[in-house]
mmCIF file of C-alpha atoms in Angstrom:
data_model
loop_
_atom_site.group_PDB
_atom_site.id
_atom_site.type_symbol
_atom_site.label_atom_id
_atom_site.label_comp_id
_atom_site.label_asym_id
_atom_site.label_seq_id
_atom_site.Cartn_x
_atom_site.Cartn_y
_atom_site.Cartn_z
ATOM 1 C CA MET F 20 -0.021 0.040 -0.042
ATOM 2 C CA ALA F 21 1.142 3.586 -0.891
ATOM 3 C CA THR F 22 1.874 5.702 2.085
ATOM 4 C CA LEU F 23 -1.378 7.618 2.333
ATOM 5 C CA ARG F 24 0.006 11.027 3.015
ATOM 6 C CA THR F 25 2.930 10.822 0.663
ATOM 7 C CA GLY F 26 3.059 13.899 -1.601
ATOM 8 C CA LEU F 27 0.463 15.829 0.443
ATOM 9 C CA ASN F 28 1.144 19.371 1.607
ATOM 10 C CA GLU F 29 0.015 20.637 5.016
ATOM 11 C CA PRO F 30 -3.467 21.747 4.273
ATOM 12 C CA GLN F 31 -4.105 18.520 2.208
ATOM 13 C CA SER F 32 -3.006 16.570 5.253
ATOM 14 C CA GLN F 33 -5.223 18.403 7.488
ATOM 15 C CA VAL F 34 -8.211 17.608 5.244
ATOM 16 C CA VAL F 35 -7.319 13.978 5.199
ATOM 17 C CA GLN F 36 -7.047 13.565 9.058
ATOM 18 C CA THR F 37 -9.837 15.729 10.126
ATOM 19 C CA THR F 38 -12.240 13.005 10.538
ATOM 20 C CA GLU F 39 -15.147 14.532 12.659
ATOM 21 C CA GLY F 40 -17.655 17.170 11.926
ATOM 22 C CA PRO F 41 -18.343 18.951 8.640
ATOM 23 C CA VAL F 42 -15.206 20.096 6.521
ATOM 24 C CA LEU F 43 -15.406 22.590 3.701
ATOM 25 C CA VAL F 44 -12.403 23.048 1.460
ATOM 26 C CA LEU F 45 -12.302 25.817 -0.909
ATOM 27 C CA ALA F 46 -9.268 26.003 -3.359
ATOM 28 C CA GLY F 47 -8.592 27.122 -6.958
ATOM 29 C CA ALA F 48 -8.286 24.799 -9.855
ATOM 30 C CA GLY F 49 -5.218 22.555 -9.761
ATOM 31 C CA SER F 50 -4.587 22.707 -6.122
ATOM 32 C CA GLY F 51 -5.182 19.117 -5.344
ATOM 33 C CA LYS F 52 -8.736 19.216 -3.843
ATOM 34 C CA THR F 53 -9.709 15.811 -5.436
ATOM 35 C CA LYS F 54 -6.334 14.413 -4.460
ATOM 36 C CA ALA F 55 -6.961 15.361 -0.783
ATOM 37 C CA LEU F 56 -10.558 13.710 -0.920
ATOM 38 C CA THR F 57 -9.205 10.482 -2.364
ATOM 39 C CA HIS F 58 -6.548 10.298 0.125
ATOM 40 C CA ARG F 59 -9.076 11.065 2.912
ATOM 41 C CA ILE F 60 -11.196 7.978 1.744
ATOM 42 C CA ALA F 61 -8.186 5.717 1.829
ATOM 43 C CA TYR F 62 -7.089 7.146 5.191
ATOM 44 C CA LEU F 63 -10.462 6.400 6.676
ATOM 45 C CA VAL F 64 -10.467 2.776 5.409
ATOM 46 C CA ALA F 65 -6.692 1.998 6.065
ATOM 47 C CA ASP F 66 -5.943 4.002 9.218
ATOM 48 C CA GLN F 67 -9.247 4.474 10.899
ATOM 49 C CA ASN F 68 -10.729 0.916 10.052
ATOM 50 C CA ILE F 69 -13.899 2.424 8.548
ATOM 51 C CA ALA F 70 -15.800 -0.131 6.549
ATOM 52 C CA PRO F 71 -15.710 0.949 2.822
ATOM 53 C CA THR F 72 -19.470 0.593 2.538
ATOM 54 C CA SER F 73 -19.799 3.260 5.301
ATOM 55 C CA ILE F 74 -18.292 5.949 3.102
ATOM 56 C CA LEU F 75 -20.189 7.723 0.352
ATOM 57 C CA ALA F 76 -18.251 9.846 -2.155
ATOM 58 C CA VAL F 77 -20.003 11.799 -4.864
ATOM 59 C CA THR F 78 -18.939 13.715 -7.932
ATOM 60 C CA PHE F 79 -20.706 14.936 -11.149
ATOM 61 C CA THR F 80 -19.409 12.880 -14.030
ATOM 62 C CA ASN F 81 -18.925 9.153 -14.674
ATOM 63 C CA LYS F 82 -15.345 9.760 -15.788
ATOM 64 C CA ALA F 83 -14.622 11.819 -12.350
ATOM 65 C CA ALA F 84 -16.089 9.015 -10.340
ATOM 66 C CA ALA F 85 -14.190 6.396 -12.320
ATOM 67 C CA GLU F 86 -10.962 8.236 -11.676
ATOM 68 C CA MET F 87 -11.774 8.792 -7.975
ATOM 69 C CA ARG F 88 -12.518 5.097 -7.646
ATOM 70 C CA GLY F 89 -9.292 4.008 -9.224
ATOM 71 C CA ARG F 90 -7.200 6.414 -7.223
ATOM 72 C CA VAL F 91 -8.665 5.212 -4.140
ATOM 73 C CA LEU F 92 -8.132 1.345 -4.820
ATOM 74 C CA ARG F 93 -4.534 2.118 -5.809
ATOM 75 C CA LEU F 94 -3.871 3.941 -2.556
ATOM 76 C CA LEU F 95 -5.228 0.895 -0.763
ATOM 77 C CA GLY F 96 -3.165 -1.358 -2.745
ATOM 78 C CA ARG F 97 -6.050 -3.066 -4.616
ATOM 79 C CA ASN F 98 -6.450 -3.659 -8.243
ATOM 80 C CA PRO F 99 -8.421 -0.578 -9.741
ATOM 81 C CA ALA F 100 -10.755 -3.093 -11.484
ATOM 82 C CA ASP F 101 -11.744 -4.768 -8.177
ATOM 83 C CA ARG F 102 -15.371 -3.635 -7.696
ATOM 84 C CA SER F 103 -15.869 -5.941 -4.612
ATOM 85 C CA TYR F 104 -14.010 -3.703 -2.265
ATOM 86 C CA LEU F 105 -15.275 -0.261 -2.753
ATOM 87 C CA PRO F 106 -16.732 2.679 -0.942
ATOM 88 C CA TYR F 107 -20.019 4.073 -2.462
ATOM 89 C CA ILE F 108 -18.273 6.303 -5.140
ATOM 90 C CA GLY F 109 -20.405 7.715 -8.019
ATOM 91 C CA THR F 110 -22.275 10.449 -9.584
ATOM 92 C CA PHE F 111 -25.293 11.904 -7.820
ATOM 93 C CA HIS F 112 -27.634 10.289 -10.264
ATOM 94 C CA SER F 113 -25.885 6.766 -10.199
ATOM 95 C CA ILE F 114 -25.974 6.797 -6.391
ATOM 96 C CA ALA F 115 -29.748 7.842 -6.309
ATOM 97 C CA LEU F 116 -30.413 4.990 -8.800
ATOM 98 C CA ARG F 117 -28.769 2.482 -6.728
ATOM 99 C CA LEU F 118 -30.618 3.412 -3.653
ATOM 100 C CA LEU F 119 -34.000 3.472 -5.506
ATOM 101 C CA ARG F 120 -33.266 0.009 -6.883
ATOM 102 C CA ARG F 121 -32.682 -1.219 -3.455
ATOM 103 C CA GLU F 122 -35.844 0.344 -2.017
ATOM 104 C CA ALA F 123 -38.307 0.175 -4.980
ATOM 105 C CA THR F 124 -40.616 -2.231 -3.615
ATOM 106 C CA GLU F 125 -40.800 -0.573 -0.388
ATOM 107 C CA ILE F 126 -41.665 2.697 -1.843
ATOM 108 C CA GLY F 127 -44.070 1.641 -4.517
ATOM 109 C CA LEU F 128 -42.023 1.574 -7.477
ATOM 110 C CA PRO F 129 -41.650 -1.375 -9.895
ATOM 111 C CA PRO F 130 -38.557 -3.345 -9.054
ATOM 112 C CA SER F 131 -37.541 -3.187 -12.682
ATOM 113 C CA PHE F 132 -38.436 0.509 -13.321
ATOM 114 C CA THR F 133 -36.754 1.982 -16.374
ATOM 115 C CA VAL F 134 -35.042 5.346 -16.689
ATOM 116 C CA PHE F 135 -36.158 7.390 -19.676
ATOM 117 C CA ASP F 136 -33.351 9.080 -21.662
ATOM 118 C CA ALA F 137 -33.671 12.364 -23.251
ATOM 119 C CA ALA F 138 -35.364 11.295 -26.357
ATOM 120 C CA ASP F 139 -37.832 9.149 -24.404
ATOM 121 C CA SER F 140 -38.605 12.192 -22.118
ATOM 122 C CA LEU F 141 -39.131 14.569 -24.845
ATOM 123 C CA ALA F 142 -41.533 12.217 -26.660
ATOM 124 C CA ALA F 143 -43.422 11.685 -23.384
ATOM 125 C CA VAL F 144 -43.784 15.604 -22.889
ATOM 126 C CA LYS F 145 -44.937 15.802 -26.404
ATOM 127 C CA ARG F 146 -47.532 13.342 -25.715
ATOM 128 C CA ALA F 147 -48.433 15.054 -22.530
ATOM 129 C CA SER F 148 -48.903 18.320 -24.464
ATOM 130 C CA ARG F 149 -51.180 16.750 -26.861
ATOM 131 C CA THR F 150 -53.188 15.396 -24.004
ATOM 132 C CA CYS F 151 -53.376 18.896 -22.351
ATOM 133 C CA GLY F 152 -54.203 20.646 -25.760
ATOM 134 C CA ILE F 153 -50.972 22.603 -25.528
ATOM 135 C CA ASP F 154 -49.585 23.857 -29.054
ATOM 136 C CA ASP F 155 -46.217 22.273 -29.664
ATOM 137 C CA LYS F 156 -45.254 24.991 -32.114
ATOM 138 C CA GLN F 157 -45.942 27.544 -29.419
ATOM 139 C CA PHE F 158 -44.451 25.714 -26.561
ATOM 140 C CA PRO F 159 -42.003 23.168 -27.914
ATOM 141 C CA ALA F 160 -41.497 20.061 -25.780
ATOM 142 C CA GLN F 161 -37.830 21.178 -25.207
ATOM 143 C CA LEU F 162 -38.925 24.308 -23.600
ATOM 144 C CA LEU F 163 -41.458 22.445 -21.458
ATOM 145 C CA HIS F 164 -39.187 19.637 -20.560
ATOM 146 C CA GLY F 165 -36.510 22.264 -19.476
ATOM 147 C CA LEU F 166 -39.053 23.940 -17.196
ATOM 148 C CA ILE F 167 -40.114 20.678 -15.643
ATOM 149 C CA SER F 168 -36.536 19.665 -15.256
ATOM 150 C CA SER F 169 -35.883 22.932 -13.339
ATOM 151 C CA ALA F 170 -38.826 22.314 -11.067
ATOM 152 C CA LYS F 171 -37.617 18.890 -10.036
ATOM 153 C CA ASN F 172 -34.163 20.168 -9.391
ATOM 154 C CA GLU F 173 -35.785 22.773 -6.970
ATOM 155 C CA LEU F 174 -37.768 19.771 -5.508
ATOM 156 C CA ILE F 175 -41.098 21.137 -6.853
ATOM 157 C CA GLY F 176 -43.622 18.377 -7.743
ATOM 158 C CA PRO F 177 -46.380 18.650 -10.110
ATOM 159 C CA ALA F 178 -49.078 19.354 -7.573
ATOM 160 C CA GLU F 179 -47.452 22.653 -6.281
ATOM 161 C CA TYR F 180 -45.795 23.692 -9.642
ATOM 162 C CA SER F 181 -48.570 26.039 -10.613
ATOM 163 C CA ARG F 182 -47.853 28.270 -7.714
ATOM 164 C CA PHE F 183 -44.419 28.977 -8.847
ATOM 165 C CA ALA F 184 -44.969 29.107 -12.751
ATOM 166 C CA ALA F 185 -44.362 32.227 -14.374
ATOM 167 C CA GLY F 186 -45.362 33.545 -17.836
ATOM 168 C CA ARG F 187 -47.316 31.667 -20.446
ATOM 169 C CA ALA F 188 -44.664 28.938 -20.834
ATOM 170 C CA GLY F 189 -44.701 28.346 -17.132
ATOM 171 C CA GLU F 190 -48.484 27.992 -17.119
ATOM 172 C CA ALA F 191 -48.279 25.465 -20.099
ATOM 173 C CA ALA F 192 -45.662 23.581 -18.122
ATOM 174 C CA ALA F 193 -48.018 23.528 -15.038
ATOM 175 C CA LYS F 194 -50.553 21.734 -17.219
ATOM 176 C CA VAL F 195 -48.172 19.252 -18.833
ATOM 177 C CA TYR F 196 -46.083 18.462 -15.760
ATOM 178 C CA PRO F 197 -48.838 16.288 -14.021
ATOM 179 C CA ALA F 198 -49.766 14.506 -17.277
ATOM 180 C CA TYR F 199 -46.081 13.819 -18.107
ATOM 181 C CA GLN F 200 -45.725 12.331 -14.717
ATOM 182 C CA GLN F 201 -48.752 10.110 -15.312
ATOM 183 C CA ILE F 202 -47.237 8.923 -18.565
ATOM 184 C CA LEU F 203 -43.944 8.168 -16.678
ATOM 185 C CA ALA F 204 -45.890 6.205 -13.953
ATOM 186 C CA GLU F 205 -48.007 4.256 -16.502
ATOM 187 C CA ALA F 206 -44.695 3.071 -18.177
ATOM 188 C CA GLY F 207 -43.110 2.077 -15.015
ATOM 189 C CA ALA F 208 -40.313 4.726 -15.556
ATOM 190 C CA LEU F 209 -38.443 7.702 -14.052
ATOM 191 C CA ASP F 210 -36.649 10.408 -15.985
ATOM 192 C CA PHE F 211 -33.267 11.487 -15.175
ATOM 193 C CA ASP F 212 -34.371 14.382 -12.724
ATOM 194 C CA ASP F 213 -36.646 11.993 -10.931
ATOM 195 C CA LEU F 214 -33.640 9.952 -9.711
ATOM 196 C CA ILE F 215 -32.559 12.613 -7.163
ATOM 197 C CA PHE F 216 -36.196 14.155 -6.661
ATOM 198 C CA ARG F 217 -37.521 10.624 -5.771
ATOM 199 C CA THR F 218 -34.656 9.673 -3.590
ATOM 200 C CA VAL F 219 -35.073 12.887 -1.668
ATOM 201 C CA SER F 220 -38.794 12.332 -1.445
ATOM 202 C CA MET F 221 -38.258 8.739 -0.293
ATOM 203 C CA PHE F 222 -36.076 9.895 2.715
ATOM 204 C CA ARG F 223 -38.831 12.517 3.363
ATOM 205 C CA ASP F 224 -41.685 10.169 3.402
ATOM 206 C CA TYR F 225 -39.891 6.863 4.780
ATOM 207 C CA PRO F 226 -38.004 7.844 7.926
ATOM 208 C CA ALA F 227 -36.929 4.267 8.578
ATOM 209 C CA ILE F 228 -35.138 4.128 5.239
ATOM 210 C CA LEU F 229 -33.527 7.452 5.813
ATOM 211 C CA ASP F 230 -32.369 6.145 9.183
ATOM 212 C CA LYS F 231 -30.902 3.096 7.755
ATOM 213 C CA TYR F 232 -28.834 5.068 5.236
ATOM 214 C CA GLN F 233 -27.765 7.757 7.786
ATOM 215 C CA SER F 234 -26.559 4.885 9.899
ATOM 216 C CA GLN F 235 -24.603 3.183 7.024
ATOM 217 C CA PHE F 236 -22.968 6.275 5.637
ATOM 218 C CA GLN F 237 -20.806 7.443 8.442
ATOM 219 C CA TYR F 238 -18.790 9.657 6.136
ATOM 220 C CA VAL F 239 -20.396 11.616 3.290
ATOM 221 C CA MET F 240 -18.195 13.497 0.730
ATOM 222 C CA VAL F 241 -18.633 15.490 -2.329
ATOM 223 C CA ASP F 242 -16.157 16.872 -4.965
ATOM 224 C CA GLU F 243 -16.991 20.182 -6.948
ATOM 225 C CA TYR F 244 -19.620 21.036 -4.275
ATOM 226 C CA GLN F 245 -20.078 24.583 -5.894
ATOM 227 C CA ASP F 246 -21.911 22.865 -8.692
ATOM 228 C CA THR F 247 -24.706 21.305 -6.576
ATOM 229 C CA ASN F 248 -28.224 22.339 -7.190
ATOM 230 C CA ARG F 249 -31.068 22.440 -4.505
ATOM 231 C CA ALA F 250 -32.055 18.865 -4.787
ATOM 232 C CA GLN F 251 -28.354 17.570 -4.706
ATOM 233 C CA TYR F 252 -27.600 19.751 -1.677
ATOM 234 C CA ARG F 253 -30.759 18.309 0.098
ATOM 235 C CA LEU F 254 -29.859 14.650 -0.598
ATOM 236 C CA LEU F 255 -26.349 15.289 0.754
ATOM 237 C CA LYS F 256 -27.720 16.942 3.857
ATOM 238 C CA LEU F 257 -30.146 14.168 4.541
ATOM 239 C CA LEU F 258 -27.598 11.379 4.164
ATOM 240 C CA SER F 259 -25.040 13.045 6.415
ATOM 241 C CA GLY F 260 -27.623 13.129 9.133
ATOM 242 C CA VAL F 261 -27.024 13.923 12.725
ATOM 243 C CA ARG F 262 -23.381 12.898 12.540
ATOM 244 C CA GLY F 263 -22.712 15.838 10.358
ATOM 245 C CA ALA F 264 -19.555 14.025 8.983
ATOM 246 C CA PHE F 265 -19.938 16.011 5.571
ATOM 247 C CA THR F 266 -16.905 16.873 3.710
ATOM 248 C CA ALA F 267 -17.191 19.190 0.592
ATOM 249 C CA VAL F 268 -14.487 20.450 -1.662
ATOM 250 C CA GLY F 269 -15.030 22.957 -4.306
ATOM 251 C CA ASP F 270 -13.968 26.266 -5.797
ATOM 252 C CA ASP F 271 -16.493 29.189 -5.723
ATOM 253 C CA ASP F 272 -14.915 30.697 -9.003
ATOM 254 C CA GLN F 273 -15.426 27.496 -10.907
ATOM 255 C CA SER F 274 -19.198 26.864 -10.910
ATOM 256 C CA ILE F 275 -20.234 25.652 -14.473
ATOM 257 C CA TYR F 276 -23.674 24.246 -14.084
ATOM 258 C CA ALA F 277 -25.779 27.491 -13.121
ATOM 259 C CA TRP F 278 -27.913 26.647 -16.338
ATOM 260 C CA ARG F 279 -29.253 23.515 -14.713
ATOM 261 C CA GLY F 280 -29.802 25.038 -11.106
ATOM 262 C CA ALA F 281 -26.222 24.881 -9.545
ATOM 263 C CA ASP F 282 -26.319 27.247 -6.640
ATOM 264 C CA VAL F 283 -22.819 28.400 -5.539
ATOM 265 C CA GLU F 284 -24.544 29.835 -2.402
ATOM 266 C CA ASN F 285 -24.642 26.226 -1.228
ATOM 267 C CA LEU F 286 -21.094 26.630 -0.116
ATOM 268 C CA LYS F 287 -22.429 28.959 2.679
ATOM 269 C CA LEU F 288 -24.881 26.481 3.908
ATOM 270 C CA LEU F 289 -22.459 23.639 4.987
#
C-alpha cells in the first residue's frame, strides 16, 4: 500500500486527517482538492478502520467517479478493477439510482423500473402536451421539459408547480407536468431528474429508510460542491444526518452548472 500521506502538503494532510464534523475545502483549480479527497477516503479505510461501505463519495461525471474510484483502490493497494471492495463512489444520479433500486418495492416503484433517456422524455412531454391541448409549436417540448426539469431540481412536484410557474410558458408547463408524470408512471419509468427528486422524497416520506442510510454512511463527501443544485444539496444533507460528517471540496470561482440550477450559495450552507 502507498503511504497515504505521501506527496500531500500541510493543508491537504489536515483535510485527510480531520475525521469529525463538517469540513469545507475551498481552493482553486489545480490545487489538489480531489487528491485530498481520495487520500481522505483511503485514510479512513486503512488507518481508521472504517468499512468501505460506510463511506459515500459523490461527484458529477462518470469519468470523474471512475478516476476517483481508481485512485482510492490504488492507494489501498488493490486492483483498480476490483469492484468487490469499494466505498460508494459515483455520480449523484448513479448513487440515487442505486438506492432507489434497493428500495423500489418498499416505496411503490416497480422493481424493474426503467429510466427514460432524453429522447424518451421529450416524446413523453410531447404526448402530455397533446393530452393537455398545448400547441407544440408555441410551447415546444424542449422548452416545457426544461421547465419541468428545473422544477424537479428545485424539489417542486407537479401538484405545487402552478404556484411557482411564471409567464405563459410556465402556465403551459404547469398543465403538462402532471400529465407527463402520469405517462412516466404508466410506463413504470422515471426520468433523469426523478432519480434525485424521488430519492429525496423517499427519505422524507420513509423515515426508517432514511435512518438506515444515515446509519450506514458514516462519512459523506462531495467533489465540486459549488456545482450542486437544491435537490443535490438536500440529498447530501439528509444522508449526512445527525453525525454531520460531511466533507465538501470546491471552488466558488469554478461553478459551471448554473444553467441546470447549480447554486454556489450552497457553499455557505455547510
